[in-house]
Amino acid sequence: MSGIKLARYIQELTGKLNKDNISRTNAYKKYFDRHPEIKWSLLASFVSRNAGWSMTDLKGRLFELGLSDVQQNWLFLTYERANWLIFSDAYPQLLLYEWSKELGQPLFHLLPALGVSSFMKAEWERFWRERDEKRLMYALIINEQNTIQTPIIQNPLFKKNVFHTIPFQVCEWFHFNTVIFPTVEGVFYGVSVKRFTSLHERIKLGKQLSRLLFRPELFPSFFHFTTCVPHTGSRFDMERWAGIRNRSSPFLRTCFPVIAHSLDGAKADWFHGENMEKLFQDEKLPEKIELTEWYFQKRRQLHAVFSLENWLTGRR
């Protein structure tokens, strides 16, 4: 197969798997099962699960009192667009590595044809030589957050309709922008991001989450959960293991349509030759990583705040 045909095939397959949050989550996990040395893929699957839960929260009991329909739609579009962009950039890289393994030779010279940054081309070539799994995972974290920085975080429409709105800021005040790694024992672990719009804070979060996910004493429980619990998008997927009997959010595919995205023109390379070595340094985990009680307390607080806001404004 020629390089042009392979690039086209990879783009077509990526498009099919980039249908919605559920298809992305499952694709990342299946890829990790095939290539466990690409640890970022499992991390991405867990973060994608969390994005799905955040999406269905918008239609569930937690936010139904505090968000207008317009606010719900903008928040959903933020999660969906960011995760679509990351998948459209990262999954072709994963598939090209898969083909490189199959053929026994690096094919990373095709990455520019797939719209991938020059930063990742150099990192994949380095990984092929050195097999530094952690460095590649960190490189993919750095890349994904830079990928969404301009089109999502700095986009004037998302700033106005999402990041500068009171509901989003309330979530930040309550430290509710948290990624949770659940277990079937009903114990939840996780890390919060303090300033979601900060590129460096999101990269820091990604590295902290990677350390938590692959912590030797915890990894088997996390892996068991993601292997045995199908992803529906509903937060009940995780909460039922902690004894919650009533579903607080619906299945994702029952409440949100499939969105037809486009790249809106040529994709620019975010990397301009800066020295990125500082970003490869490890990050310490917070002292408190077991968040089960904290998680339910924060959800009660958030529900109370939105209930009060609804009562004061008389929205519904």
mmCIF file of C-alpha atoms in Angstrom:
data_model
loop_
_atom_site.group_PDB
_atom_site.id
_atom_site.type_symbol
_atom_site.label_atom_id
_atom_site.label_comp_id
_atom_site.label_asym_id
_atom_site.label_seq_id
_atom_site.Cartn_x
_atom_site.Cartn_y
_atom_site.Cartn_z
ATOM 1 C CA MET A 1 0.000 0.000 0.000
ATOM 2 C CA SER A 2 1.390 3.408 -0.951
ATOM 3 C CA GLY A 3 1.878 6.126 1.625
ATOM 4 C CA ILE A 4 -0.975 8.176 0.163
ATOM 5 C CA LYS A 5 -3.357 5.213 0.268
ATOM 6 C CA LEU A 6 -2.329 4.322 3.805
ATOM 7 C CA ALA A 7 -2.867 7.893 4.985
ATOM 8 C CA ARG A 8 -6.307 7.942 3.358
ATOM 9 C CA TYR A 9 -7.219 4.581 4.929
ATOM 10 C CA ILE A 10 -6.107 5.793 8.374
ATOM 11 C CA GLN A 11 -8.162 8.977 8.034
ATOM 12 C CA GLU A 12 -11.242 7.039 6.949
ATOM 13 C CA LEU A 13 -10.977 4.564 9.830
ATOM 14 C CA THR A 14 -10.391 7.383 12.297
ATOM 15 C CA GLY A 15 -13.516 9.132 11.025
ATOM 16 C CA LYS A 16 -15.643 6.004 11.548
ATOM 17 C CA LEU A 17 -14.409 5.547 15.111
ATOM 18 C CA ASN A 18 -14.743 9.269 15.912
ATOM 19 C CA LYS A 19 -18.550 9.120 15.733
ATOM 20 C CA ASP A 20 -19.291 10.019 19.345
ATOM 21 C CA ASN A 21 -17.986 9.765 22.890
ATOM 22 C CA ILE A 22 -18.813 6.079 23.224
ATOM 23 C CA SER A 23 -17.096 5.027 19.998
ATOM 24 C CA ARG A 24 -13.993 7.053 20.932
ATOM 25 C CA THR A 25 -13.817 5.628 24.449
ATOM 26 C CA ASN A 26 -14.076 2.067 23.161
ATOM 27 C CA ALA A 27 -11.539 2.639 20.371
ATOM 28 C CA TYR A 28 -8.912 3.919 22.797
ATOM 29 C CA LYS A 29 -9.407 0.939 25.119
ATOM 30 C CA LYS A 30 -9.278 -1.639 22.319
ATOM 31 C CA TYR A 31 -6.100 -0.058 21.015
ATOM 32 C CA PHE A 32 -4.446 -0.320 24.443
ATOM 33 C CA ASP A 33 -5.424 -3.987 24.585
ATOM 34 C CA ARG A 34 -3.566 -4.514 21.300
ATOM 35 C CA HIS A 35 -0.586 -2.303 22.165
ATOM 36 C CA PRO A 36 -0.173 -1.967 25.957
ATOM 37 C CA GLU A 37 3.118 -0.135 25.532
ATOM 38 C CA ILE A 38 1.101 2.888 24.311
ATOM 39 C CA LYS A 39 -0.099 3.806 27.774
ATOM 40 C CA TRP A 40 -1.636 7.115 26.688
ATOM 41 C CA SER A 41 -4.378 5.179 24.917
ATOM 42 C CA LEU A 42 -5.730 3.753 28.186
ATOM 43 C CA LEU A 43 -5.454 7.149 29.874
ATOM 44 C CA ALA A 44 -7.350 8.674 26.953
ATOM 45 C CA SER A 45 -10.066 6.050 27.298
ATOM 46 C CA PHE A 46 -10.570 6.886 30.978
ATOM 47 C CA VAL A 47 -10.591 10.635 30.345
ATOM 48 C CA SER A 48 -13.064 10.062 27.511
ATOM 49 C CA ARG A 49 -15.310 8.110 29.904
ATOM 50 C CA ASN A 50 -15.269 11.085 32.223
ATOM 51 C CA ALA A 51 -16.177 13.389 29.344
ATOM 52 C CA GLY A 52 -19.174 11.187 28.581
ATOM 53 C CA TRP A 53 -20.306 11.362 32.195
ATOM 54 C CA SER A 54 -19.952 15.148 32.121
ATOM 55 C CA MET A 55 -22.047 15.263 28.947
ATOM 56 C CA THR A 56 -24.955 13.280 30.367
ATOM 57 C CA ASP A 57 -24.782 15.230 33.639
ATOM 58 C CA LEU A 58 -26.076 18.143 31.579
ATOM 59 C CA LYS A 59 -29.318 16.237 31.000
ATOM 60 C CA GLY A 60 -29.451 14.712 34.473
ATOM 61 C CA ARG A 61 -30.613 15.747 37.908
ATOM 62 C CA LEU A 62 -27.396 17.545 38.824
ATOM 63 C CA PHE A 63 -27.619 20.353 36.287
ATOM 64 C CA GLU A 64 -31.250 20.308 35.172
ATOM 65 C CA LEU A 65 -32.168 23.132 37.560
ATOM 66 C CA GLY A 66 -29.084 25.254 36.983
ATOM 67 C CA LEU A 67 -28.663 25.309 33.215
ATOM 68 C CA SER A 68 -30.797 26.683 30.430
ATOM 69 C CA ASP A 69 -31.129 24.658 27.248
ATOM 70 C CA VAL A 70 -28.706 27.012 25.516
ATOM 71 C CA GLN A 71 -26.107 26.563 28.279
ATOM 72 C CA GLN A 72 -26.534 22.791 28.135
ATOM 73 C CA ASN A 73 -25.932 22.786 24.398
ATOM 74 C CA TRP A 74 -22.814 24.950 24.613
ATOM 75 C CA LEU A 75 -21.276 22.837 27.380
ATOM 76 C CA PHE A 76 -22.027 19.646 25.477
ATOM 77 C CA LEU A 77 -20.486 21.099 22.338
ATOM 78 C CA THR A 78 -17.354 22.052 24.294
ATOM 79 C CA TYR A 79 -16.818 18.487 25.545
ATOM 80 C CA GLU A 80 -17.747 16.969 22.194
ATOM 81 C CA ARG A 81 -15.676 19.296 20.025
ATOM 82 C CA ALA A 82 -12.562 19.039 22.222
ATOM 83 C CA ASN A 83 -12.700 15.261 22.370
ATOM 84 C CA TRP A 84 -13.413 14.992 18.648
ATOM 85 C CA LEU A 85 -10.388 17.178 17.875
ATOM 86 C CA ILE A 86 -8.095 15.172 20.128
ATOM 87 C CA PHE A 87 -9.214 11.867 18.619
ATOM 88 C CA SER A 88 -8.920 13.160 15.055
ATOM 89 C CA ASP A 89 -5.327 14.149 15.783
ATOM 90 C CA ALA A 90 -4.162 11.328 18.064
ATOM 91 C CA TYR A 91 -5.803 8.212 16.662
ATOM 92 C CA PRO A 92 -4.106 8.469 13.238
ATOM 93 C CA GLN A 93 -0.803 8.543 15.142
ATOM 94 C CA LEU A 94 -1.754 5.365 16.964
ATOM 95 C CA LEU A 95 -2.795 3.633 13.747
ATOM 96 C CA LEU A 96 0.420 4.640 12.000
ATOM 97 C CA TYR A 97 2.424 3.150 14.872
ATOM 98 C CA GLU A 98 0.337 -0.022 14.559
ATOM 99 C CA TRP A 99 1.221 -0.249 10.872
ATOM 100 C CA SER A 100 4.871 0.459 11.656
ATOM 101 C CA LYS A 101 4.906 -2.491 14.066
ATOM 102 C CA GLU A 102 3.187 -4.697 11.521
ATOM 103 C CA LEU A 103 5.699 -3.874 8.800
ATOM 104 C CA GLY A 104 8.704 -3.724 11.110
ATOM 105 C CA GLN A 105 9.752 -0.263 9.964
ATOM 106 C CA PRO A 106 8.875 3.284 11.056
ATOM 107 C CA LEU A 107 6.312 5.110 8.933
ATOM 108 C CA PHE A 108 6.348 8.369 10.846
ATOM 109 C CA HIS A 109 7.370 10.352 7.774
ATOM 110 C CA LEU A 110 3.643 10.108 6.932
ATOM 111 C CA LEU A 111 2.567 12.025 10.046
ATOM 112 C CA PRO A 112 2.655 15.464 8.352
ATOM 113 C CA ALA A 113 0.277 14.127 5.683
ATOM 114 C CA LEU A 114 -2.110 13.286 8.535
ATOM 115 C CA GLY A 115 -1.933 16.837 9.913
ATOM 116 C CA VAL A 116 0.108 15.813 12.974
ATOM 117 C CA SER A 117 2.468 18.311 14.617
ATOM 118 C CA SER A 118 6.212 18.242 13.952
ATOM 119 C CA PHE A 119 6.574 17.851 17.735
ATOM 120 C CA MET A 120 4.933 14.429 17.634
ATOM 121 C CA LYS A 121 6.834 13.323 14.536
ATOM 122 C CA ALA A 122 10.090 13.796 16.446
ATOM 123 C CA GLU A 123 8.673 12.082 19.563
ATOM 124 C CA TRP A 124 7.436 9.028 17.646
ATOM 125 C CA GLU A 125 10.806 8.673 15.940
ATOM 126 C CA ARG A 126 12.484 8.911 19.334
ATOM 127 C CA PHE A 127 10.125 6.316 20.796
ATOM 128 C CA TRP A 128 10.868 3.907 17.943
ATOM 129 C CA ARG A 129 14.578 4.152 18.832
ATOM 130 C CA GLU A 130 14.460 4.336 22.622
ATOM 131 C CA ARG A 131 11.136 2.710 23.652
ATOM 132 C CA ASP A 132 10.617 5.197 26.472
ATOM 133 C CA GLU A 133 6.935 4.525 27.178
ATOM 134 C CA LYS A 134 6.500 7.254 29.789
ATOM 135 C CA ARG A 135 8.068 9.944 27.603
ATOM 136 C CA LEU A 136 5.760 9.060 24.712
ATOM 137 C CA MET A 137 2.753 9.177 27.047
ATOM 138 C CA TYR A 138 3.804 12.630 28.279
ATOM 139 C CA ALA A 139 4.414 13.772 24.687
ATOM 140 C CA LEU A 140 0.888 12.754 23.696
ATOM 141 C CA ILE A 141 -0.512 14.592 26.746
ATOM 142 C CA ILE A 142 1.404 17.753 25.771
ATOM 143 C CA ASN A 143 0.244 17.403 22.183
ATOM 144 C CA GLU A 144 -3.448 16.828 22.921
ATOM 145 C CA GLN A 145 -3.718 19.872 25.175
ATOM 146 C CA ASN A 146 -1.954 22.092 22.651
ATOM 147 C CA THR A 147 -4.245 20.692 19.951
ATOM 148 C CA ILE A 148 -7.347 22.104 21.660
ATOM 149 C CA GLN A 149 -5.808 25.310 23.035
ATOM 150 C CA THR A 150 -6.496 27.596 20.068
ATOM 151 C CA PRO A 151 -9.674 26.090 18.531
ATOM 152 C CA ILE A 152 -11.443 25.487 21.871
ATOM 153 C CA ILE A 153 -9.931 27.277 24.856
ATOM 154 C CA GLN A 154 -9.046 30.498 23.028
ATOM 155 C CA ASN A 155 -12.049 30.449 20.712
ATOM 156 C CA PRO A 156 -14.098 33.643 21.339
ATOM 157 C CA LEU A 157 -17.417 31.788 21.061
ATOM 158 C CA PHE A 158 -16.441 29.174 23.655
ATOM 159 C CA LYS A 159 -15.004 31.888 25.911
ATOM 160 C CA LYS A 160 -18.240 33.864 25.799
ATOM 161 C CA ASN A 161 -20.715 30.989 26.015
ATOM 162 C CA VAL A 162 -18.818 28.556 28.267
ATOM 163 C CA PHE A 163 -15.620 29.592 30.059
ATOM 164 C CA HIS A 164 -16.865 33.028 31.130
ATOM 165 C CA THR A 165 -20.287 31.811 32.286
ATOM 166 C CA ILE A 166 -21.371 31.472 35.890
ATOM 167 C CA PRO A 167 -22.175 27.706 35.732
ATOM 168 C CA PHE A 168 -18.666 26.914 34.478
ATOM 169 C CA GLN A 169 -17.070 29.148 37.089
ATOM 170 C CA VAL A 170 -19.191 27.575 39.833
ATOM 171 C CA CYS A 171 -17.820 24.180 38.823
ATOM 172 C CA GLU A 172 -14.297 25.612 39.063
ATOM 173 C CA TRP A 173 -14.975 27.170 42.467
ATOM 174 C CA PHE A 174 -16.213 23.821 43.762
ATOM 175 C CA HIS A 175 -13.244 21.982 42.222
ATOM 176 C CA PHE A 176 -15.662 19.902 40.209
ATOM 177 C CA ASN A 177 -13.502 19.674 37.109
ATOM 178 C CA THR A 178 -12.219 16.316 38.323
ATOM 179 C CA VAL A 179 -11.280 13.155 36.466
ATOM 180 C CA ILE A 180 -12.411 10.058 38.356
ATOM 181 C CA PHE A 181 -10.961 6.560 38.114
ATOM 182 C CA PRO A 182 -13.621 4.254 39.612
ATOM 183 C CA THR A 183 -13.362 0.666 40.816
ATOM 184 C CA VAL A 184 -15.965 -2.063 41.084
ATOM 185 C CA GLU A 185 -15.289 -2.041 44.836
ATOM 186 C CA GLY A 186 -17.070 1.330 44.896
ATOM 187 C CA VAL A 187 -13.930 3.324 45.697
ATOM 188 C CA PHE A 188 -13.210 6.353 43.512
ATOM 189 C CA TYR A 189 -9.811 7.919 42.894
ATOM 190 C CA GLY A 190 -9.046 11.078 40.983
ATOM 191 C CA VAL A 191 -7.386 14.443 40.490
ATOM 192 C CA SER A 192 -8.888 17.913 39.925
ATOM 193 C CA VAL A 193 -7.734 20.645 37.574
ATOM 194 C CA LYS A 194 -7.836 24.072 39.212
ATOM 195 C CA ARG A 195 -7.813 26.283 36.104
ATOM 196 C CA PHE A 196 -9.149 24.356 33.138
ATOM 197 C CA THR A 197 -8.386 27.133 30.670
ATOM 198 C CA SER A 198 -4.666 27.053 31.577
ATOM 199 C CA LEU A 199 -2.651 24.952 29.127
ATOM 200 C CA HIS A 200 0.015 24.153 31.711
ATOM 201 C CA GLU A 201 -2.551 23.184 34.354
ATOM 202 C CA ARG A 202 -4.186 20.720 31.944
ATOM 203 C CA ILE A 203 -0.813 19.216 31.010
ATOM 204 C CA LYS A 204 0.000 18.932 34.723
ATOM 205 C CA LEU A 205 -3.340 17.196 35.290
ATOM 206 C CA GLY A 206 -2.661 14.735 32.479
ATOM 207 C CA LYS A 207 0.708 13.762 33.920
ATOM 208 C CA GLN A 208 -0.760 13.420 37.421
ATOM 209 C CA LEU A 209 -3.565 11.229 36.078
ATOM 210 C CA SER A 210 -1.054 9.038 34.268
ATOM 211 C CA ARG A 211 0.859 8.482 37.499
ATOM 212 C CA LEU A 212 -2.367 7.622 39.311
ATOM 213 C CA LEU A 213 -3.661 5.280 36.602
ATOM 214 C CA PHE A 214 -0.464 3.264 36.389
ATOM 215 C CA ARG A 215 0.254 3.181 40.120
ATOM 216 C CA PRO A 216 1.102 -0.509 40.603
ATOM 217 C CA GLU A 217 -1.175 -1.147 43.571
ATOM 218 C CA LEU A 218 -4.185 0.557 41.923
ATOM 219 C CA PHE A 219 -3.803 -0.212 38.217
ATOM 220 C CA PRO A 220 -5.363 -3.729 38.376
ATOM 221 C CA SER A 221 -8.570 -2.316 39.893
ATOM 222 C CA PHE A 222 -8.806 0.476 37.318
ATOM 223 C CA PHE A 223 -8.134 -1.902 34.443
ATOM 224 C CA HIS A 224 -10.711 -4.377 35.764
ATOM 225 C CA PHE A 225 -13.337 -1.616 35.828
ATOM 226 C CA THR A 226 -12.731 -0.417 32.288
ATOM 227 C CA THR A 227 -12.623 -3.986 30.993
ATOM 228 C CA CYS A 228 -15.751 -5.230 32.746
ATOM 229 C CA VAL A 229 -18.037 -2.159 32.806
ATOM 230 C CA PRO A 230 -19.414 -1.143 29.384
ATOM 231 C CA HIS A 231 -19.381 2.596 28.724
ATOM 232 C CA THR A 232 -22.894 3.994 28.235
ATOM 233 C CA GLY A 233 -22.061 7.629 29.016
ATOM 234 C CA SER A 234 -24.277 7.578 32.100
ATOM 235 C CA ARG A 235 -22.565 8.347 35.398
ATOM 236 C CA PHE A 236 -24.554 5.457 36.820
ATOM 237 C CA ASP A 237 -21.885 3.250 35.207
ATOM 238 C CA MET A 238 -19.618 4.207 38.118
ATOM 239 C CA GLU A 239 -22.018 5.303 40.853
ATOM 240 C CA ARG A 240 -23.871 1.992 41.064
ATOM 241 C CA TRP A 241 -20.721 0.325 42.398
ATOM 242 C CA ALA A 242 -20.800 2.734 45.357
ATOM 243 C CA GLY A 243 -24.342 1.691 46.262
ATOM 244 C CA ILE A 244 -26.281 4.345 44.347
ATOM 245 C CA ARG A 245 -29.576 2.807 43.226
ATOM 246 C CA ASN A 246 -31.152 5.603 41.215
ATOM 247 C CA ARG A 247 -29.770 6.784 37.900
ATOM 248 C CA SER A 248 -28.877 10.494 37.998
ATOM 249 C CA SER A 249 -28.055 10.846 34.283
ATOM 250 C CA PRO A 250 -29.333 9.161 31.102
ATOM 251 C CA PHE A 251 -27.551 7.043 28.493
ATOM 252 C CA LEU A 252 -25.538 9.297 26.203
ATOM 253 C CA ARG A 253 -27.002 8.040 22.941
ATOM 254 C CA THR A 254 -30.557 8.683 24.167
ATOM 255 C CA CYS A 255 -30.010 12.376 24.887
ATOM 256 C CA PHE A 256 -27.462 13.763 22.414
ATOM 257 C CA PRO A 257 -27.297 13.506 18.616
ATOM 258 C CA VAL A 258 -24.237 12.578 16.590
ATOM 259 C CA ILE A 259 -22.474 15.824 15.632
ATOM 260 C CA ALA A 260 -21.018 16.283 12.147
ATOM 261 C CA HIS A 261 -17.713 18.092 12.730
ATOM 262 C CA SER A 262 -15.265 19.616 10.291
ATOM 263 C CA LEU A 263 -11.773 21.024 10.733
ATOM 264 C CA ASP A 264 -12.830 24.419 9.355
ATOM 265 C CA GLY A 265 -9.916 24.818 6.979
ATOM 266 C CA ALA A 266 -6.276 23.799 7.026
ATOM 267 C CA LYS A 267 -4.936 22.544 10.327
ATOM 268 C CA ALA A 268 -2.047 24.608 11.687
ATOM 269 C CA ASP A 269 0.940 23.073 13.473
ATOM 270 C CA TRP A 270 0.888 24.322 17.077
ATOM 271 C CA PHE A 271 4.610 23.572 17.553
ATOM 272 C CA HIS A 272 7.135 26.238 16.578
ATOM 273 C CA GLY A 273 10.396 24.731 17.785
ATOM 274 C CA GLU A 274 10.222 25.720 21.453
ATOM 275 C CA ASN A 275 12.234 23.796 24.049
ATOM 276 C CA MET A 276 9.619 21.546 25.673
ATOM 277 C CA GLU A 277 11.855 19.519 28.008
ATOM 278 C CA LYS A 278 10.472 21.115 31.190
ATOM 279 C CA LEU A 279 7.053 19.725 30.310
ATOM 280 C CA PHE A 280 8.424 16.179 30.474
ATOM 281 C CA GLN A 281 9.176 16.459 34.190
ATOM 282 C CA ASP A 282 7.089 14.302 36.522
ATOM 283 C CA GLU A 283 4.323 15.851 38.607
ATOM 284 C CA LYS A 284 3.608 14.900 42.199
ATOM 285 C CA LEU A 285 0.183 13.528 42.994
ATOM 286 C CA PRO A 286 -1.988 15.403 45.501
ATOM 287 C CA GLU A 287 -1.946 13.956 49.010
ATOM 288 C CA LYS A 288 -5.602 12.982 48.712
ATOM 289 C CA ILE A 289 -6.335 10.757 45.717
ATOM 290 C CA GLU A 290 -9.124 8.604 47.208
ATOM 291 C CA LEU A 291 -12.148 10.806 46.565
ATOM 292 C CA THR A 292 -15.234 8.672 47.212
ATOM 293 C CA GLU A 293 -16.762 10.712 50.029
ATOM 294 C CA TRP A 294 -15.438 13.972 48.584
ATOM 295 C CA TYR A 295 -17.075 13.165 45.251
ATOM 296 C CA PHE A 296 -20.565 12.673 46.676
ATOM 297 C CA GLN A 297 -20.214 15.710 48.958
ATOM 298 C CA LYS A 298 -19.253 17.932 46.016
ATOM 299 C CA ARG A 299 -22.180 16.699 43.955
ATOM 300 C CA ARG A 300 -24.583 17.479 46.803
ATOM 301 C CA GLN A 301 -23.075 20.960 47.135
ATOM 302 C CA LEU A 302 -23.302 21.629 43.431
ATOM 303 C CA HIS A 303 -26.910 20.462 43.285
ATOM 304 C CA ALA A 304 -27.746 22.740 46.226
ATOM 305 C CA VAL A 305 -26.124 25.743 44.551
ATOM 306 C CA PHE A 306 -27.999 25.220 41.289
ATOM 307 C CA SER A 307 -31.260 24.584 43.148
ATOM 308 C CA LEU A 308 -30.817 27.882 44.993
ATOM 309 C CA GLU A 309 -29.949 29.703 41.774
ATOM 310 C CA ASN A 310 -33.070 28.251 40.155
ATOM 311 C CA TRP A 311 -35.226 29.349 43.088
ATOM 312 C CA LEU A 312 -33.770 32.882 43.056
ATOM 313 C CA THR A 313 -34.213 33.371 39.337
ATOM 314 C CA GLY A 314 -37.510 31.490 39.059
ATOM 315 C CA ARG A 315 -36.268 29.900 35.842
ATOM 316 C CA ARG A 316 -38.485 26.826 36.122
#
